[in-house]
Amino acid sequence: MGRGPFNSSKKMIRLALHGCTNRPFYHVVLMWNRAPRDGRPLENLGYYDPMSNIHWRESAGIKV
């Protein structure tokens, strides 16, 4: 049961957690599926800020 061409690691889109305690901020990143959540990404795709302002409006952006 070795690692052949069909058992290789796959890429996935994740939310990498950044920010402070009680003030989360996420980067939308492309990573290998076995990499840690906050590890080095292959590519930064955008961001997500669930607490962007005082009116509780969420903010998100995607790199085009």
mmCIF file of C-alpha atoms in Angstrom:
data_model
loop_
_atom_site.group_PDB
_atom_site.id
_atom_site.type_symbol
_atom_site.label_atom_id
_atom_site.label_comp_id
_atom_site.label_asym_id
_atom_site.label_seq_id
_atom_site.Cartn_x
_atom_site.Cartn_y
_atom_site.Cartn_z
ATOM 1 C CA MET A 1 0.000 0.000 0.000
ATOM 2 C CA GLY A 2 2.566 2.567 -1.070
ATOM 3 C CA ARG A 3 1.974 6.068 -2.239
ATOM 4 C CA GLY A 4 1.329 5.738 -5.947
ATOM 5 C CA PRO A 5 0.017 8.222 -8.479
ATOM 6 C CA PHE A 6 -3.535 7.753 -7.168
ATOM 7 C CA ASN A 7 -2.677 8.144 -3.468
ATOM 8 C CA SER A 8 -0.843 11.461 -3.749
ATOM 9 C CA SER A 9 -1.657 14.480 -1.639
ATOM 10 C CA LYS A 10 -4.362 16.754 -2.909
ATOM 11 C CA LYS A 11 -4.774 20.508 -2.784
ATOM 12 C CA MET A 12 -7.659 22.131 -0.957
ATOM 13 C CA ILE A 13 -9.006 25.603 -0.239
ATOM 14 C CA ARG A 14 -8.875 26.528 3.455
ATOM 15 C CA LEU A 15 -9.423 29.414 5.833
ATOM 16 C CA ALA A 16 -6.115 30.173 7.577
ATOM 17 C CA LEU A 17 -6.782 31.795 10.944
ATOM 18 C CA HIS A 18 -5.026 35.078 11.721
ATOM 19 C CA GLY A 19 -5.859 37.970 14.024
ATOM 20 C CA CYS A 20 -6.093 38.269 17.802
ATOM 21 C CA THR A 21 -8.106 36.683 20.566
ATOM 22 C CA ASN A 22 -11.802 37.551 20.114
ATOM 23 C CA ARG A 23 -10.981 39.216 16.769
ATOM 24 C CA PRO A 24 -10.601 36.516 14.088
ATOM 25 C CA PHE A 25 -9.464 37.242 10.558
ATOM 26 C CA TYR A 26 -9.100 34.583 7.892
ATOM 27 C CA HIS A 27 -7.073 34.257 4.711
ATOM 28 C CA VAL A 28 -8.581 32.082 1.977
ATOM 29 C CA VAL A 29 -5.611 29.990 0.835
ATOM 30 C CA LEU A 30 -4.747 27.025 -1.371
ATOM 31 C CA MET A 31 -2.804 24.351 0.578
ATOM 32 C CA TRP A 32 -1.889 20.681 0.502
ATOM 33 C CA ASN A 33 -4.511 18.649 2.360
ATOM 34 C CA ARG A 34 -1.951 17.342 4.905
ATOM 35 C CA ALA A 35 -0.492 20.772 5.740
ATOM 36 C CA PRO A 36 -1.372 22.420 9.080
ATOM 37 C CA ARG A 37 -4.193 24.979 9.077
ATOM 38 C CA ASP A 38 -1.886 27.967 9.516
ATOM 39 C CA GLY A 39 1.027 26.508 7.552
ATOM 40 C CA ARG A 40 2.632 28.011 4.479
ATOM 41 C CA PRO A 41 0.076 28.229 1.636
ATOM 42 C CA LEU A 42 0.695 27.461 -2.023
ATOM 43 C CA GLU A 43 -1.287 30.565 -2.975
ATOM 44 C CA ASN A 44 -3.251 33.286 -1.196
ATOM 45 C CA LEU A 45 -6.719 33.518 -2.792
ATOM 46 C CA GLY A 46 -8.402 36.199 -0.699
ATOM 47 C CA TYR A 47 -9.606 37.075 2.787
ATOM 48 C CA TYR A 48 -12.658 36.844 5.059
ATOM 49 C CA ASP A 49 -13.304 39.173 7.982
ATOM 50 C CA PRO A 50 -16.367 38.076 10.002
ATOM 51 C CA MET A 51 -16.177 41.149 12.283
ATOM 52 C CA SER A 52 -15.276 43.863 9.800
ATOM 53 C CA ASN A 53 -16.997 46.909 11.345
ATOM 54 C CA ILE A 54 -19.311 48.178 14.082
ATOM 55 C CA HIS A 55 -22.428 47.464 11.984
ATOM 56 C CA TRP A 56 -21.641 43.704 11.998
ATOM 57 C CA ARG A 57 -21.284 43.495 8.252
ATOM 58 C CA GLU A 58 -19.016 40.731 7.067
ATOM 59 C CA SER A 59 -16.279 41.536 4.588
ATOM 60 C CA ALA A 60 -14.745 39.197 2.007
ATOM 61 C CA GLY A 61 -12.477 39.549 -0.991
ATOM 62 C CA ILE A 62 -11.261 37.168 -3.678
ATOM 63 C CA LYS A 63 -8.167 37.628 -5.852
ATOM 64 C CA VAL A 64 -9.096 37.559 -9.517
#
